[in-house]
Coordinates of C-alpha atoms in Angstrom, one line a residue:
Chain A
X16 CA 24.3 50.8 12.3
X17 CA 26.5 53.9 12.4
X18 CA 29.4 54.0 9.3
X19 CA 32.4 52.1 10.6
X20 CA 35.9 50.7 9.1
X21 CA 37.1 47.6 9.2
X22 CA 40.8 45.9 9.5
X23 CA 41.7 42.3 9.8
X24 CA 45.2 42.3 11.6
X25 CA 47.7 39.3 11.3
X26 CA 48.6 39.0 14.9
X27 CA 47.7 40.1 18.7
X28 CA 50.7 42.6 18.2
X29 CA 49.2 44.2 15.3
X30 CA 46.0 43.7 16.5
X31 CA 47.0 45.9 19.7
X32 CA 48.0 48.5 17.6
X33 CA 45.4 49.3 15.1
X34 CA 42.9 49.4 18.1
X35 CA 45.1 52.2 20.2
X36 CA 45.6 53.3 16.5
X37 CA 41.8 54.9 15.9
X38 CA 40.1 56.4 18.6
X39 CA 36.3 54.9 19.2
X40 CA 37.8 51.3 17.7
X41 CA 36.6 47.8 19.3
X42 CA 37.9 44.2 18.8
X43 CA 35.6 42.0 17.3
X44 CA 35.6 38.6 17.5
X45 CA 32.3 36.5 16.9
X46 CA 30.1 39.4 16.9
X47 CA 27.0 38.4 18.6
X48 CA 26.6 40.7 21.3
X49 CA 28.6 43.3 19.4
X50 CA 27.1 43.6 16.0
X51 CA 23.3 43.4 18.1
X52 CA 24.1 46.0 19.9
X53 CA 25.5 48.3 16.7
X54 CA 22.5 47.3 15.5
X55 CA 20.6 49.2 17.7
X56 CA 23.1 51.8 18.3
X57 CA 23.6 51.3 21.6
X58 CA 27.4 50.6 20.6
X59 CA 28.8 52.7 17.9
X60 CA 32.4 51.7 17.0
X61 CA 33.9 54.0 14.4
X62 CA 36.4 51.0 13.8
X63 CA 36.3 47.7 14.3
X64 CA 39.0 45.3 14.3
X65 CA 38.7 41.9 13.7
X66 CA 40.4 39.6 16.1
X67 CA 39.0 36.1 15.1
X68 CA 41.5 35.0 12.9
X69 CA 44.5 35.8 15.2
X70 CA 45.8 32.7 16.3
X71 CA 44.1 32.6 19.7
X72 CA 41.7 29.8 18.8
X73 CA 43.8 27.0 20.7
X74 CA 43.0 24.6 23.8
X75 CA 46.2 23.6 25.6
X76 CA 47.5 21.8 28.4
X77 CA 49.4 24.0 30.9
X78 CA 52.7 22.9 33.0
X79 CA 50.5 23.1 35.9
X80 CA 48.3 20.2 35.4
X81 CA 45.3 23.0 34.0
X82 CA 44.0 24.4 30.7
X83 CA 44.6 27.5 28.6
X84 CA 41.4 28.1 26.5
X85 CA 42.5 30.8 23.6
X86 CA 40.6 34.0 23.6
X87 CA 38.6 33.3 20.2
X88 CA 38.0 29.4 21.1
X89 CA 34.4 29.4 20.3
X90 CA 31.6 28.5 22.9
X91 CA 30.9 25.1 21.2
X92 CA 34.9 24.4 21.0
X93 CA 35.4 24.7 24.8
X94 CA 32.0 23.0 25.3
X95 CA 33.0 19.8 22.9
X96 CA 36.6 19.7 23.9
X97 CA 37.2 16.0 25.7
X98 CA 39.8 17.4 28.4
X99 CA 36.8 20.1 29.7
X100 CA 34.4 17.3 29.5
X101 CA 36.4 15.3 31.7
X102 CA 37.8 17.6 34.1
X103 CA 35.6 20.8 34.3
X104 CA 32.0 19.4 34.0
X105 CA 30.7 22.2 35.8
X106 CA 32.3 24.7 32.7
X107 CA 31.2 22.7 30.0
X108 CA 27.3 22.6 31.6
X109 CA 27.5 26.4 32.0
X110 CA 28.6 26.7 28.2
X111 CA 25.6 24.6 27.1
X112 CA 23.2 26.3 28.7
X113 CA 23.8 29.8 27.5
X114 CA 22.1 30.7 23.9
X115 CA 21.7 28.3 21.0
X116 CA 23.5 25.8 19.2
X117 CA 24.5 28.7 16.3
X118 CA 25.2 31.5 18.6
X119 CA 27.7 28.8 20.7
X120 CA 29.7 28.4 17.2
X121 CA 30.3 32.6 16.7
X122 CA 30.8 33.2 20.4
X123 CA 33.9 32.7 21.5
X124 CA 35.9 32.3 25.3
X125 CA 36.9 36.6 25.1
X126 CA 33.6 37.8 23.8
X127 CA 31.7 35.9 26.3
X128 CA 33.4 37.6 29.4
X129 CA 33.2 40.5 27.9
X130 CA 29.1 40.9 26.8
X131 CA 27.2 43.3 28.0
X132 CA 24.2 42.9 30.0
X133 CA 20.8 42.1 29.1
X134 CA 19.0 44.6 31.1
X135 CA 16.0 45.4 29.7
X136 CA 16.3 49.0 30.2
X137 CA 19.9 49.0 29.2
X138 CA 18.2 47.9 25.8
X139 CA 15.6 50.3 25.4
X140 CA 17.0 53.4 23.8
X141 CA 14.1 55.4 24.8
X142 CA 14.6 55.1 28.6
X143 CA 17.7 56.2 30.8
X144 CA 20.1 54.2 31.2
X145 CA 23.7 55.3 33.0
X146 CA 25.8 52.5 31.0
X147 CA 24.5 53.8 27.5
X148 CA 24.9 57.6 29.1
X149 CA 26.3 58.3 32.0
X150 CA 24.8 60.8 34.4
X151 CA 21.0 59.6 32.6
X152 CA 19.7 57.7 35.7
X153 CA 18.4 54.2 35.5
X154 CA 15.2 53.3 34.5
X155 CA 15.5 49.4 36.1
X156 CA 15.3 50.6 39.5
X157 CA 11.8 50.8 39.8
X158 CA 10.8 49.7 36.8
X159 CA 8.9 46.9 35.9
X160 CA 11.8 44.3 35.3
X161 CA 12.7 41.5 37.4
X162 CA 16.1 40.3 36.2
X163 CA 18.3 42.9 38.3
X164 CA 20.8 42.7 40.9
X165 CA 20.9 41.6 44.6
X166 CA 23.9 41.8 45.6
X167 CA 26.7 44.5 45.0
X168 CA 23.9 47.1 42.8
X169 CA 24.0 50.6 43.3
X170 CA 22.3 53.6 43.0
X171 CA 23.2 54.3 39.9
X172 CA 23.0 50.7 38.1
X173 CA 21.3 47.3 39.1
X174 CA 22.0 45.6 35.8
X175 CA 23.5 42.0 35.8
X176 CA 26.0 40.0 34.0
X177 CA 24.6 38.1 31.5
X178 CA 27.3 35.4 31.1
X179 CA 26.7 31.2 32.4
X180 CA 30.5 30.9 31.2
X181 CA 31.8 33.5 33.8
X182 CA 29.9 32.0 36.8
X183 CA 31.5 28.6 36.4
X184 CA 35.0 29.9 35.4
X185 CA 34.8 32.2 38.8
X186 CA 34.2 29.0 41.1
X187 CA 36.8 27.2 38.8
X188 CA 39.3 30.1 39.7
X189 CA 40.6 30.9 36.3
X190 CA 43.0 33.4 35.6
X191 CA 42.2 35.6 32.3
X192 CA 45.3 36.7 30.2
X193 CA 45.7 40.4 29.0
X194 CA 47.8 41.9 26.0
X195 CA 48.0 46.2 26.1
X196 CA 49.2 48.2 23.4
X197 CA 52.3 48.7 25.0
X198 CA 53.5 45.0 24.8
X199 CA 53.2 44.2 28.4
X200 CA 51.4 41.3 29.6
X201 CA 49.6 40.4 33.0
X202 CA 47.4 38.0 34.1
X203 CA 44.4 38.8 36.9
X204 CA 41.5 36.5 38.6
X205 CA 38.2 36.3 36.6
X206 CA 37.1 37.6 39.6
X207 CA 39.1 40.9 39.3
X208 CA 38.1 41.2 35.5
X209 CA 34.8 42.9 36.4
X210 CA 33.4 45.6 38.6
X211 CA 30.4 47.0 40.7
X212 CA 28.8 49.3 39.4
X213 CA 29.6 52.0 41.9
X214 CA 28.8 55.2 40.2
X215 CA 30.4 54.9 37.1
X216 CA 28.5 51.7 35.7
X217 CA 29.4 52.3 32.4
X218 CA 33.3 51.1 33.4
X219 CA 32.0 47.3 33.2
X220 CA 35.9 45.8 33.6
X221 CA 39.4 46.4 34.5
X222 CA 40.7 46.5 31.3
X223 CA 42.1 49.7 30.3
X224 CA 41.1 50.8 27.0
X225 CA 43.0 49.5 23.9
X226 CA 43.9 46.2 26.4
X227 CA 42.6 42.8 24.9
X228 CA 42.4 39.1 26.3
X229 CA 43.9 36.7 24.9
X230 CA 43.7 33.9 27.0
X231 CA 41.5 32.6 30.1
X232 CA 43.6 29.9 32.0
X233 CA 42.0 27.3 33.8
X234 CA 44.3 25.7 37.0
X235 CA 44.1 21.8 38.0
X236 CA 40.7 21.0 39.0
X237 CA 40.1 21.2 42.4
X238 CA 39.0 17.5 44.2
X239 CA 35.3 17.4 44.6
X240 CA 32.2 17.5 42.6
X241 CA 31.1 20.2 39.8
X242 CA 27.9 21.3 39.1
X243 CA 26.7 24.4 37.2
X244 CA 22.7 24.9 37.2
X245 CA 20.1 27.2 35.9
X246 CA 17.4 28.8 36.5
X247 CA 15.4 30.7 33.6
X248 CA 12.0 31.5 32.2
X249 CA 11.7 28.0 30.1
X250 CA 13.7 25.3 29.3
X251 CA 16.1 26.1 26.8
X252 CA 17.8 29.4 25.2
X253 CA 16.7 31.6 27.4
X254 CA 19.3 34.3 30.2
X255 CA 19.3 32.7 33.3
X256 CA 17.6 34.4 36.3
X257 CA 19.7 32.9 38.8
X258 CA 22.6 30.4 38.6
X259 CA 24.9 28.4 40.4
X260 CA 28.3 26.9 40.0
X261 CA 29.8 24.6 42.3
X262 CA 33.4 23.2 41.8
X263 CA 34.7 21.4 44.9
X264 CA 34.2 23.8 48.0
X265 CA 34.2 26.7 45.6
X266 CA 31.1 28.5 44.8
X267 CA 30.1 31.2 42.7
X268 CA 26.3 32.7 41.6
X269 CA 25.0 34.0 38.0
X270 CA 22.3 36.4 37.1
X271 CA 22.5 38.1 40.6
X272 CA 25.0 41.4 40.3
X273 CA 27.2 43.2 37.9
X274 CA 29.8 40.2 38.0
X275 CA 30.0 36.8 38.3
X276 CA 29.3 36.2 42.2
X277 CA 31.6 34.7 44.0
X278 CA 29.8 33.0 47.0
X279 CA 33.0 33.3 49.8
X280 CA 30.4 33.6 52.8
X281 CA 29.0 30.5 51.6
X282 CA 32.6 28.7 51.0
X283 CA 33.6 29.9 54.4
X284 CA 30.3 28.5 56.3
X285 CA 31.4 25.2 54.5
X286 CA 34.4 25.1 55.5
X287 CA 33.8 25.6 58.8
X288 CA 31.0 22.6 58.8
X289 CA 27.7 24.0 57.3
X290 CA 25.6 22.3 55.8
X291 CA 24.6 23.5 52.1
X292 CA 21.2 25.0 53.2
X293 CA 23.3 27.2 56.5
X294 CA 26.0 27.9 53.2
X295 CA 23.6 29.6 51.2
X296 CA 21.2 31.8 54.4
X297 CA 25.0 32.8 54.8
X298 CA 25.6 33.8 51.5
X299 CA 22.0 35.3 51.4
X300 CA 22.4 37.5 54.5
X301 CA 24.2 40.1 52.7
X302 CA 21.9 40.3 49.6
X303 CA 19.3 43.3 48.8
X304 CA 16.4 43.0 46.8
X305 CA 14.5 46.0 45.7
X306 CA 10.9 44.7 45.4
X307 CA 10.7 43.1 42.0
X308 CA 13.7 40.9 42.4
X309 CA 12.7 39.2 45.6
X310 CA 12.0 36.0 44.3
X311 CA 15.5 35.7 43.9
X312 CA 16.2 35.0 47.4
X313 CA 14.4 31.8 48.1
X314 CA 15.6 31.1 44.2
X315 CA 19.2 31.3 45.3
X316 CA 19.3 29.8 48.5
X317 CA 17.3 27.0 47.1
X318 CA 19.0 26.7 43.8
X319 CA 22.7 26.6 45.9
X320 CA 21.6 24.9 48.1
X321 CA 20.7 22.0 46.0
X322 CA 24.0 22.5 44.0
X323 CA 25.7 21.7 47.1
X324 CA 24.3 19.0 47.8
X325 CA 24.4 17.2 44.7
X326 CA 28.4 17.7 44.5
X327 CA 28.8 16.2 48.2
X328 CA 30.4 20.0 49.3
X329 CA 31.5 20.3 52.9
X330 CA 30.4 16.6 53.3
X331 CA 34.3 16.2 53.7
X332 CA 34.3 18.9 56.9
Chain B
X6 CA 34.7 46.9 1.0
X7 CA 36.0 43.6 -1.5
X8 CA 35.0 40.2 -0.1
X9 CA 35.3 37.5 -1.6
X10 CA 33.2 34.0 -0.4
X11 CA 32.1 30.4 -2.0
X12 CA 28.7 30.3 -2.0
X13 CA 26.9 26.9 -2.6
X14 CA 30.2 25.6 -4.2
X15 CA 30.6 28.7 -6.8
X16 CA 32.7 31.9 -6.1
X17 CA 31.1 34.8 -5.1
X18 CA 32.8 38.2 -4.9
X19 CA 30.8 41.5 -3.9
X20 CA 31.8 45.4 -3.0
X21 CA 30.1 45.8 0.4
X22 CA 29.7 48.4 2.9
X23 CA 31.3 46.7 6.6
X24 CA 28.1 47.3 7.7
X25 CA 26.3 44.4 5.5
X26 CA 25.1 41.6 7.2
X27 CA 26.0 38.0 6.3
X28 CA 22.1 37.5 5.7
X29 CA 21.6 40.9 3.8
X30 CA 24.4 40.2 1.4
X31 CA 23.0 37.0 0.4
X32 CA 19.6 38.3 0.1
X33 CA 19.8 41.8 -1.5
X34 CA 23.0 41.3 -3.0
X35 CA 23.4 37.9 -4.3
X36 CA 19.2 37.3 -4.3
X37 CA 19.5 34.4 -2.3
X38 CA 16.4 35.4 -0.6
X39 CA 15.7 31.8 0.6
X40 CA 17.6 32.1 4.0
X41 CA 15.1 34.0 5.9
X42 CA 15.4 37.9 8.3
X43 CA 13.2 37.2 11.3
X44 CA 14.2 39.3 14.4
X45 CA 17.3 40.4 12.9
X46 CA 18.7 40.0 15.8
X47 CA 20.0 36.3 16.5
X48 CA 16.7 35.5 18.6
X49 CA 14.8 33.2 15.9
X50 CA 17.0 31.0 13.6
X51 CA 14.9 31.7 10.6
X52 CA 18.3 33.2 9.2
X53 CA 20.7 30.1 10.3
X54 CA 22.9 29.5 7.6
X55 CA 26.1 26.7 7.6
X56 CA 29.7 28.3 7.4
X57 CA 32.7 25.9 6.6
X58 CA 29.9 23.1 7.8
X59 CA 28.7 25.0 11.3
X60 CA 25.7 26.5 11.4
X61 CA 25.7 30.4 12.2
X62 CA 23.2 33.4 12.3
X63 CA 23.7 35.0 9.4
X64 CA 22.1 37.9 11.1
X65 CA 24.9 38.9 13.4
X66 CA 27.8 38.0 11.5
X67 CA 29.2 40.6 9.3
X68 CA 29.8 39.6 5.7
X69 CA 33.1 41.0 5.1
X70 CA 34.2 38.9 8.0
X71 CA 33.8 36.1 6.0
X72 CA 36.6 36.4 3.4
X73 CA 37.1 32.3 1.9
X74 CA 34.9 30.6 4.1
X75 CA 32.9 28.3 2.3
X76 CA 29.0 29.7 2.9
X77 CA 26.1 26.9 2.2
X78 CA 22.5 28.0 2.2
X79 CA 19.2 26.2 1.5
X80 CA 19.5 26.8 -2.3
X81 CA 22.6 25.5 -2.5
X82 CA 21.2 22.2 -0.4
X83 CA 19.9 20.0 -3.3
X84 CA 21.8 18.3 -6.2
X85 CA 20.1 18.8 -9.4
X86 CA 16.5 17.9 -8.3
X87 CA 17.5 15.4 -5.8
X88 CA 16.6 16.9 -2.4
X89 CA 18.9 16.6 0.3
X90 CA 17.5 14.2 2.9
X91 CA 16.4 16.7 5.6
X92 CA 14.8 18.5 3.1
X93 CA 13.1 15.3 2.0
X94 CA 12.5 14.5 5.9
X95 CA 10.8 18.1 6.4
X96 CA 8.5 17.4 3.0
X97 CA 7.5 13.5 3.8
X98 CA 6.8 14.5 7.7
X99 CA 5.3 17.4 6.7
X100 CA 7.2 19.3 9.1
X101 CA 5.8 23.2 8.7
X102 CA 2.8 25.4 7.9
X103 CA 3.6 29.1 6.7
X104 CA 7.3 27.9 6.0
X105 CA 9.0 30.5 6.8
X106 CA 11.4 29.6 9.5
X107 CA 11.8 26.2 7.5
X108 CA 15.4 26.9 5.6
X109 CA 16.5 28.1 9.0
X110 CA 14.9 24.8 10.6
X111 CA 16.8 22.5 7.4
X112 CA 20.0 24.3 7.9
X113 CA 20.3 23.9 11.6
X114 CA 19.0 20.8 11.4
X115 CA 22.4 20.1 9.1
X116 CA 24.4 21.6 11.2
X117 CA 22.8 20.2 14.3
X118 CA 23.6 16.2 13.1
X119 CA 26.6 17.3 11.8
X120 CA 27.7 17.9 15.5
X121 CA 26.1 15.4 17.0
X122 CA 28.3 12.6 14.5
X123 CA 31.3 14.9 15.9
X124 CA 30.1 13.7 19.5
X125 CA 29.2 17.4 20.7
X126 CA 27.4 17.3 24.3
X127 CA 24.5 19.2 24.6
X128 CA 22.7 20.5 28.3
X129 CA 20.5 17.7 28.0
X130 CA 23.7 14.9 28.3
X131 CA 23.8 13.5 30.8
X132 CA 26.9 11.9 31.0
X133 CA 29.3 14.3 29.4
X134 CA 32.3 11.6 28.7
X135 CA 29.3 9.5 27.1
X136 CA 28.8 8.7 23.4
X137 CA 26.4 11.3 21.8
X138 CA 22.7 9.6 21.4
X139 CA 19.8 11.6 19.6
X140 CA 16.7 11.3 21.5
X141 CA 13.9 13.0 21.4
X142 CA 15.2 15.1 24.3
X143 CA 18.5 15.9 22.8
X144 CA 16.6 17.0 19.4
X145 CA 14.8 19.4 21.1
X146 CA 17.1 21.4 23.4
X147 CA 19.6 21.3 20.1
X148 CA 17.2 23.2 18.1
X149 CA 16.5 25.7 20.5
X150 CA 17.5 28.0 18.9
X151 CA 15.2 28.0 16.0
X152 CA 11.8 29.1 16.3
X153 CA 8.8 28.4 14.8
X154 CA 5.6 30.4 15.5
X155 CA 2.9 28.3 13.8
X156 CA 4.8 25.6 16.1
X157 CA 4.8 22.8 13.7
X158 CA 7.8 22.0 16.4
X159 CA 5.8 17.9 16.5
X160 CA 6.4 17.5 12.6
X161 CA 9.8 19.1 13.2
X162 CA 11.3 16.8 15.6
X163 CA 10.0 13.4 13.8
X164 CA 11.6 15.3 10.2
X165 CA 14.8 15.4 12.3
X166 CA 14.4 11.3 13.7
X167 CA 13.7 10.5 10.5
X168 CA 16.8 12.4 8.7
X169 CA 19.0 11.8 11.9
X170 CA 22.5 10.4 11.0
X171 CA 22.1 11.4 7.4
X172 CA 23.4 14.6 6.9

């Protein structure tokens, strides 16, 4: 790891401030992607400050009828929690099968949407890579990995998100809360939190620098069934190389571009009567493989497919 | 950097560089060398450790993060010469060969029961809103995330039926 100071701020106010404070500082909160990736230099924060004590760590009811999951609720909290049991099966499945049983109790709700991607070639230091320097060129395309992008990839990147959280919150339609150093406040769509590559693939979010989440807001859940499921390379603790969430007519795909993907050709072909296997050729019309990802088609359409019709979706059409 | 931590039930108060690890300040600072560096890199378990009761890799937490939790590791496990009971589990079942993923494999298991009594769901449940039951099934995809290469994972899953609801 490269030298680095370290603060412990009292509140999200503070917090704010210490990071727009010292150019090169981070927020840390559990630290398992983070303190990896310092590890191995791919991140090198000159400060760190750590948010895991602030008093973000709560699960509430909102006047709504929804759920506001604090920013440093941990994995296993959100994952245990009785009201996400009950009324967002699908997020608490996605939750469980991401890492292990002690990474669930570090990670927490923030972290999690904002981890960076396990691209193989993002991780070795010895091959280009335009997220770790942009302007390098990317090794993945062409390379000998499989776990890449098809949909929304570019020339310059065709890494994906990592996250089973995300995929599930994006067909849940949570809202994600966001503190900046200047004291305002907004809230935006999980689905706006993160970008396509484009050609600046290092710019992974929306969040401007210094800004920090402090919530991700769940609304009612919609009627209809939930369902996230995996795909991976064996049974347990493993990235997933294609995933599904379905949460009434809403669906949205992991493990398949730079964000979670949100499956709207597929929602609108159910809507308008489809059944789940016309949903998902819909939804796969658009995608582009690039050779060694192809599998991921028939994976996909197969794997939503399914999805859809365990929950019953568009049965009610 | 000060810390200050209790350790197996006694205080423990070091100078560290930020950049220590949890798992490197208890083994080249405090010579607890029992909990165990594998991949260093939150893949294996072999580090797992329990902090205020959950277990954690000790690999990618940073030690001066933990200022007053209460840390326990597999020394700190036994009372006098009484073994704990997973411990005694893992001996009686026999439950490893080269033994050195074990402390992580004891620990988690800890931690692991300790979550299930709190009714935590795992992928493997079923029915989410339903009482928390250990079978074999359940075992296994809870301590995924500990490895063992000599895969002594048999021996390791009857340790756990044997010690479950104990810890």
């Amino acid at each position: 790891m490269k030298p680095f100071t370290y603060e412990r701020p009292a509140d999200v106010t503070e917090a704010l401030a210490m990071v727009a404070a010292a150019p090169g500082a981070r927020f840390l909160a559990g630290g398992t992607n983070l303190v990896d990736l310092m590890k191995l230099q791919i991140e090198q924060p000159t400060h760190l400050v750590d948010v895991s004590r602030l008093p973000l760590g709560q699960i509430e009811d909102t006047a709504e009828g929804g759920l506001r999951l604090g920013a440093t609720t941990t994995n296993s909290q959100v994952a245990a929690d009785g009201k996400v049991r009950a009324r967002y099966p699908a997020l608490a499945q996605a939750i469980l099968s991401g890492a292990s049983g002690q990474l669930r109790n570090k990670a927490t709700t923030a972290g999690n949407l904002l981890q960076r991607t396990r691209c193989a070639y993002f991780y070795d230091t010895t091959k280009p890579c335009n997220k770790r320097q942009p302007g390098a060129g990317c090794a993945a395309i062409g390379g000998i990995y499989a776990n890449t992008a098809i949909f929304g990839a570019s020339k310059a990147c065709i890494a994906t998100h990592p996250s089973d959280m995300a995929v599930a919150l994006s067909a849940l339609d949570a809202q994600v809360e966001i503190a900046g150093p200047d004291g305002q406040a907004r809230a935006i769509p999980l689905d706006d939190v993160h970008r396509l590559p484009g050609e600046t693939p290092h710019i992974e979010t929306t969040l401007e620098p210094g800004e920090m989440i402090t919530a991700v807001v769940l609304p009612p859940p919609p009627s209809g069934g939930q369902i996230y499921r995996k795909a991976r390379e064996r049974a347990s603790y493993a990235f997933a190389i294609g995933s599904v969430a379905v949460a009434g007519g809403k669906v949205a795909l992991g493990a398949v571009a730079h964000k979670p993907w949100r499956a709207r050709a597929a929602e609108q072909a159910l809507a308008g009567g489809a059944s789940p296997a016309e949903a998902m050729a819909a939804e796969m019309a658009s995608a582009q493989p690039d050779g060694h990802n192809d599998f991921k088609l028939k994976l996909m359409a197969r794997l939503g497919a399914a999805c859809l019709t365990t929950t019953g979706a568009g049965d009610d059409q | 950097m000060k810390t200050s931590f209790k350790l197996n039930g006694q205080a423990a108060s070091l100078d560290l560089d930020p950049r220590t690890t949890l798992l490197d300040a208890l083994r080249e600072n405090l010579g607890l060398k029992g909990s165990k560096k594998g991949c260093d890199h939150g893949q294996c378990g072999a580090c797992t450790v329990l902090v205020n009761g959950r277990r954690i890799n000790a690999c990618l937490s940073l030690a001066v993060t933990h200022e007053d939790d209460e840390i326990t590791t597999i020394e700190g496990l036994a009372q006098g010469e009484a073994l704990h009971p997973v411990q005694a589990a893992f001996l009686e079942q026999d439950a490893f060969q080269c033994g050195y993923c074990t402390p992580g494999q004891i620990c988690s298991t800890i931690g692991m029961l300790k979550e299930a009594a709190d009714g935590w769901a795992s992928l493997v449940t079923e029915d989410l809103t339903a009482d928390t039951v250990l079978t074999d099934a359940e075992i296994r995809e809870r301590m995924s995330g500990n490895l063992c290469r000599c895969s002594a994972y048999p021996q390791i899953l009857a340790a756990i039926r044997s010690a479950g609801g104990v810890a």
